[in-house]
Tab-separated table of C-alpha atoms in Angstrom:
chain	number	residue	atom	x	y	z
H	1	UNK	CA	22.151	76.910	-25.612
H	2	UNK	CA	24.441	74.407	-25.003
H	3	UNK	CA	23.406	70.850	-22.840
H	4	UNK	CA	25.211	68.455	-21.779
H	5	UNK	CA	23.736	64.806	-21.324
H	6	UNK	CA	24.600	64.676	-17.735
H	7	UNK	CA	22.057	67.665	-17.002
H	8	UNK	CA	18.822	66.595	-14.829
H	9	UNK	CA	16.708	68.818	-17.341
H	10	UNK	CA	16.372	69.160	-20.592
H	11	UNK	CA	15.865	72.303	-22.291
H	12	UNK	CA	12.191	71.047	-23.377
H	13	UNK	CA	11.622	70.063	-19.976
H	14	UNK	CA	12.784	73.320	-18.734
H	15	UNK	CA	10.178	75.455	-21.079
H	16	UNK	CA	7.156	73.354	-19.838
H	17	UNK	CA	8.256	73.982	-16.226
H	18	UNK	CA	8.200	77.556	-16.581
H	19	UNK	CA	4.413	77.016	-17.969
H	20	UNK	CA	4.081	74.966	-14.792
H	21	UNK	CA	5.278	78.532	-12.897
H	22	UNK	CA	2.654	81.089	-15.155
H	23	UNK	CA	-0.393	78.380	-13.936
H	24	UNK	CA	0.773	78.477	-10.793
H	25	UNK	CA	0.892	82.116	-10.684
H	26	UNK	CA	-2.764	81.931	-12.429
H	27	UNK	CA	-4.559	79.799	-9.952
H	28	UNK	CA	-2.426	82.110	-6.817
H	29	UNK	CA	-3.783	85.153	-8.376
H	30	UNK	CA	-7.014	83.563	-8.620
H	31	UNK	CA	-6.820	82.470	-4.796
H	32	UNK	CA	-5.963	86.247	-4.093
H	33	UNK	CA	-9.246	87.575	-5.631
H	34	UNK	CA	-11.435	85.115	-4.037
H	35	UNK	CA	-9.441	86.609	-0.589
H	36	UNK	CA	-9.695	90.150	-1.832
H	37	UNK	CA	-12.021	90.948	-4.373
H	38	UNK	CA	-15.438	92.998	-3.817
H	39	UNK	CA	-15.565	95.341	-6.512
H	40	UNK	CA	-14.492	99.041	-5.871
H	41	UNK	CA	-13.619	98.542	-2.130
H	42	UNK	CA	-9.964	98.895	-1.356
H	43	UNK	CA	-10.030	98.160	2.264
H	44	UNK	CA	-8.480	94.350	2.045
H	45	UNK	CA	-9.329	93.230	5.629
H	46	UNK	CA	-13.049	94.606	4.853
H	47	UNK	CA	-12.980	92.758	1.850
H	48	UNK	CA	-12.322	89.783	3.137
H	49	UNK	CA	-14.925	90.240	6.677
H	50	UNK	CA	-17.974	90.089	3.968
H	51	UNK	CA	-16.718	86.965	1.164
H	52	UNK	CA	-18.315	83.802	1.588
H	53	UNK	CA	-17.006	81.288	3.361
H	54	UNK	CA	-16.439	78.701	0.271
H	55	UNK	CA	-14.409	81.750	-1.364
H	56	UNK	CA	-12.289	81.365	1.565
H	57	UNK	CA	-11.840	77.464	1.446
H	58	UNK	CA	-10.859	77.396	-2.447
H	59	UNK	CA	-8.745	80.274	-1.992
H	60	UNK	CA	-7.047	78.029	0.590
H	61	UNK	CA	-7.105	75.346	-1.592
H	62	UNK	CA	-5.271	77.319	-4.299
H	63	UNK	CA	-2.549	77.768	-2.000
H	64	UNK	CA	-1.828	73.840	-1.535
H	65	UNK	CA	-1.938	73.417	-5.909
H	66	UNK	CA	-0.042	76.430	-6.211
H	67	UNK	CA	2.847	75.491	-3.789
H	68	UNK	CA	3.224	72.336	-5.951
H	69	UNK	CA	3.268	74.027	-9.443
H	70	UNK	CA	5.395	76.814	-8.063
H	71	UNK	CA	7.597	73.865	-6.914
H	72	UNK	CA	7.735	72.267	-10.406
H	73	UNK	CA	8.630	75.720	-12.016
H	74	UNK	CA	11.692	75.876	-9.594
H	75	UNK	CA	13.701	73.049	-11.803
H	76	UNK	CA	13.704	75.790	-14.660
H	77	UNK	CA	15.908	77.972	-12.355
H	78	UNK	CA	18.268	74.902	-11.724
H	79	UNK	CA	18.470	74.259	-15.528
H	80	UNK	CA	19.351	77.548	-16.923
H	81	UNK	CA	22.043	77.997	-14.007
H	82	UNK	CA	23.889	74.919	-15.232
H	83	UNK	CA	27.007	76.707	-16.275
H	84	UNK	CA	27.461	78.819	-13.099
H	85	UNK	CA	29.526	77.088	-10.302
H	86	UNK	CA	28.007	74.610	-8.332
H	87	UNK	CA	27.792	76.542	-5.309
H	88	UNK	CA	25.849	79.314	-7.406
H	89	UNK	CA	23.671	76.656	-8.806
H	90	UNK	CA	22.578	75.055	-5.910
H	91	UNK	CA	22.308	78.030	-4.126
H	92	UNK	CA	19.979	79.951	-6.452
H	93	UNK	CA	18.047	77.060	-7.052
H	94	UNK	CA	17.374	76.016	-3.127
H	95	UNK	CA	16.695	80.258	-2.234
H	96	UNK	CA	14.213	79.956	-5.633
H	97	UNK	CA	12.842	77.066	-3.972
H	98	UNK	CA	12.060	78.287	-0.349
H	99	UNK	CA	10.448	81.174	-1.867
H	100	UNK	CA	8.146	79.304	-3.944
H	101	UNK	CA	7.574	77.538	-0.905
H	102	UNK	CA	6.410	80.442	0.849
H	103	UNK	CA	4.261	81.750	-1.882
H	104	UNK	CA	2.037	79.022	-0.877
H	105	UNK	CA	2.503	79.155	3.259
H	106	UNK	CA	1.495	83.219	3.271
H	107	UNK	CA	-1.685	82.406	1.100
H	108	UNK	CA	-3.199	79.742	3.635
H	109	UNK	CA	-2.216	81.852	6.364
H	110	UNK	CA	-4.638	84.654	5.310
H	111	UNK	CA	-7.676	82.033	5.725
H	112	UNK	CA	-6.581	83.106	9.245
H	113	UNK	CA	-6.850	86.589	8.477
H	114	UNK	CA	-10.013	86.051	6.867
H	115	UNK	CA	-12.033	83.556	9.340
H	116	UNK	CA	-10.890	86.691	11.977
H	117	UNK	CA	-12.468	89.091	10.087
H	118	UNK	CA	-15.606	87.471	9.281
H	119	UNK	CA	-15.722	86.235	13.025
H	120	UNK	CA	-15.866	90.281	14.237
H	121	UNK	CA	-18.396	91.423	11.665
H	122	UNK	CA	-20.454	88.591	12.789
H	123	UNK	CA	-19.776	89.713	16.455
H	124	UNK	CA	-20.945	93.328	15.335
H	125	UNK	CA	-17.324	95.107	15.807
H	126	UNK	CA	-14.493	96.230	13.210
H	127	UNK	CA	-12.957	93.568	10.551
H	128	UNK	CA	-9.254	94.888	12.340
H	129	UNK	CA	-10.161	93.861	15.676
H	130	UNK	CA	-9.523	90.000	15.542
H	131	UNK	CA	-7.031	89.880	13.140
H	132	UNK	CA	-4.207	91.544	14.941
H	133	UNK	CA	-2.681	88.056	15.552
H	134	UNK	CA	-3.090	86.317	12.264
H	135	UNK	CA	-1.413	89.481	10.611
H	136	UNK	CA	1.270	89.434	12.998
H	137	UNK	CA	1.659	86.023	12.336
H	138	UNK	CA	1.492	86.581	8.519
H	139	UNK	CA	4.475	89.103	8.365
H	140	UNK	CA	6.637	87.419	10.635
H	141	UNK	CA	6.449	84.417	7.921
H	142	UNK	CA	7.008	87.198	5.137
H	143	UNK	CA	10.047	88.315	7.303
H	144	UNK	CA	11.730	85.087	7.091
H	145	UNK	CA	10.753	84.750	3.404
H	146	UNK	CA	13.323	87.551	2.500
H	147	UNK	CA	16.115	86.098	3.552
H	148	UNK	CA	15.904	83.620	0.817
H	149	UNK	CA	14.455	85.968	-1.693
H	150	UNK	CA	17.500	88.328	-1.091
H	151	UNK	CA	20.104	86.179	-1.764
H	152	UNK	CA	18.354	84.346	-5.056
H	153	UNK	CA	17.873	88.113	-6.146
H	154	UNK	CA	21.682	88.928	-5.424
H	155	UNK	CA	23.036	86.116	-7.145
H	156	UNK	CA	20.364	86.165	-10.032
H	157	UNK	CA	21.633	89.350	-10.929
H	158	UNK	CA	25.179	88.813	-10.975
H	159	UNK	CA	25.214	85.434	-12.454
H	160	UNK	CA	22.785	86.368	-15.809
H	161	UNK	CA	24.875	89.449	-15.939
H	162	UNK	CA	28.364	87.780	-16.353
H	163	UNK	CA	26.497	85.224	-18.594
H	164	UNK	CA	27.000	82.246	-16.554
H	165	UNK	CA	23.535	81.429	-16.933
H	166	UNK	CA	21.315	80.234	-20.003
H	167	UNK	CA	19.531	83.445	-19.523
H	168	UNK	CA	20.276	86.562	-21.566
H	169	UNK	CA	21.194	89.612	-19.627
H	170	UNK	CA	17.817	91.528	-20.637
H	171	UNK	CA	16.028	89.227	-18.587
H	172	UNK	CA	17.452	90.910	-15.262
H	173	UNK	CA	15.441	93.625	-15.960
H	174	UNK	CA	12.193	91.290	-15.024
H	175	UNK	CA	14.700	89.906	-11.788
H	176	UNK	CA	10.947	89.640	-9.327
H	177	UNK	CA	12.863	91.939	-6.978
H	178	UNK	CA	12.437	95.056	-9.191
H	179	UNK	CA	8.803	95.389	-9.167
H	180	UNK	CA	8.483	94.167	-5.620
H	181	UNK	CA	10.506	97.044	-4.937
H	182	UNK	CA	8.309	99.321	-7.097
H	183	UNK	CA	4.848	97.851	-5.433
H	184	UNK	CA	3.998	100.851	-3.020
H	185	UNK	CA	4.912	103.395	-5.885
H	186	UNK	CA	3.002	101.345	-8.464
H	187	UNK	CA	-0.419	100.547	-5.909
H	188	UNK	CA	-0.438	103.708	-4.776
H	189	UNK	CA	-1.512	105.590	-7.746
H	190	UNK	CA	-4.217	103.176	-8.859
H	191	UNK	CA	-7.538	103.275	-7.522
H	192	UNK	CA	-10.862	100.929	-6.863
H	193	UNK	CA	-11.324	98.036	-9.152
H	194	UNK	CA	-7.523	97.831	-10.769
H	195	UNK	CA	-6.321	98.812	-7.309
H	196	UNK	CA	-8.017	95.726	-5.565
H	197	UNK	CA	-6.969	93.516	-8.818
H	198	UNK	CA	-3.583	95.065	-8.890
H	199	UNK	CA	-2.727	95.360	-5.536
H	200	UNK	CA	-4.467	92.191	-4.165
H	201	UNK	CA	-2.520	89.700	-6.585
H	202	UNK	CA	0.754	91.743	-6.723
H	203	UNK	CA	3.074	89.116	-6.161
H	204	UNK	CA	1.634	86.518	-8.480
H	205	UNK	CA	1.631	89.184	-10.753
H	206	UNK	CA	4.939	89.544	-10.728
H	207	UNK	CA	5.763	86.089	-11.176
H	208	UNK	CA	3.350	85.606	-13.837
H	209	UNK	CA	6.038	87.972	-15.475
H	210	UNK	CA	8.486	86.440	-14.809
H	211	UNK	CA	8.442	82.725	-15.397
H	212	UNK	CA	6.474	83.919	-19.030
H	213	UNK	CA	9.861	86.373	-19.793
H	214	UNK	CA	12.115	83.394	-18.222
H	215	UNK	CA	10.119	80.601	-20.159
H	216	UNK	CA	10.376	82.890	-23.280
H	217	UNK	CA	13.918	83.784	-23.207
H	218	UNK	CA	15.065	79.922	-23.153
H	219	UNK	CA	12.777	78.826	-25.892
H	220	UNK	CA	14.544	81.240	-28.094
H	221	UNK	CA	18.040	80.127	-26.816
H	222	UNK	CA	16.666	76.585	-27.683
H	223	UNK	CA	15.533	77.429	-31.311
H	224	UNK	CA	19.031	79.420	-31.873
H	225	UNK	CA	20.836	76.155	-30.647
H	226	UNK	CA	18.787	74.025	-33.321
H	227	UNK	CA	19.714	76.529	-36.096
H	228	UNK	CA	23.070	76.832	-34.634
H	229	UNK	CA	23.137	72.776	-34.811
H	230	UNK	CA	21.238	72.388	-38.167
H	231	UNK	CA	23.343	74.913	-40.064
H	232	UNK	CA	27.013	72.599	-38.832
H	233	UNK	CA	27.994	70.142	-41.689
């Protein structure tokens, strides 16, 4: 791995930011059990009606700490795009950004969701019929969270792949678009507990795999440079 002195990041500073991305993705997860989590019940809105209201506040909370350690992580996508073009650079690196972004925004908008569904149990009708604007409002967020998330997923792919990148190309194989794009088939044959666990914290999940598979592959480009650079006369 080479690095040149005029890089914002070093490579050290790049690994801890991608541990700065798997806590991130650790206290999200978290946040989305506290939403989602009552045992064997699948039903997420249902769940969610019957949790205690302080569930709901730290789950919002985790949100806010989230955003910023998702944030951090994001300067490990600039560093290990420092050989691609400029234009490639920045670009991944902003998209990467907004999405991280928006990992945060869609969690606090479910205490919407949830304070909905509580509010119509406690008004003795269905969880579903109070949230019908606060889920609206939810996937029209996710909607404009693609747009980002499709072009950092475009460019990922064919940067790493024509090594322009500090990444190996095995790591496109763990490119966070492949299992999003796997979720329905992968939820949909699990059931109760792991389905709620699973299914609930999905896209933490998937980042959890990837910034530990992105933080992994540049620490062993960084020990290969030092052997590379202790081995020179």
């Amino acid at each position: 791995m080479e690095h040149h002195s005029n890089n914002l990041i070093s490579p050290l500073t790049a690994i801890w930011l991608g541990f700065s991305g798997i806590l991130g993705s650790l206290v999200l997860f978290s946040g989305d059990m506290l939403f989602y989590y009552n045992g064997a019940q699948t039903n997420i809105i249902s769940n969610m009606s019957v949790v205690s209201s302080e569930r709901i506040i730290i789950s919002g909370i985790s949100a806010l700490i989230s955003a910023w350690l998702y944030t951090l992580a994001s300067g490990q996508i600039y560093f290990a795009f420092q050989p691609a073009k400029k234009w490639v650079r920045l670009t991944v690196s902003f998209s990467f950004l907004a999405v991280m972004i928006s990992f945060g925004i869609v969690h606090a908008a479910y205490i919407a969701i949830a304070t909905s569904a509580k509010n119509a149990v406690e008004l003795g009708v269905t969880p579903n019929s109070l949230t019908d604007l606060a889920v609206s409002a939810n996937n029209a967020l996710r909607l404009l969270a693609y747009i980002p998330f499709g072009v950092f997923s475009i460019l990922f792919a064919t940067t790493v792949w024509t090594k322009k990148t500090y990444y190996p190309r095995w790591l496109i194989l763990f490119n966070p678009i492949i299992p999003f794009l796997l979720a329905d088939l992968i939820v949909s044959n699990l059931e109760g507990e792991i389905k709620v666990i699973i299914g609930g914290g999905y896209l933490n999940l998937i980042l959890l795999l990837f910034f530990s598979c992105s933080t992994f592959a540049l620490w062993r480009n960084r020990i290969k440079a030092d052997i590379k650079l202790q081995a020179q006369p």
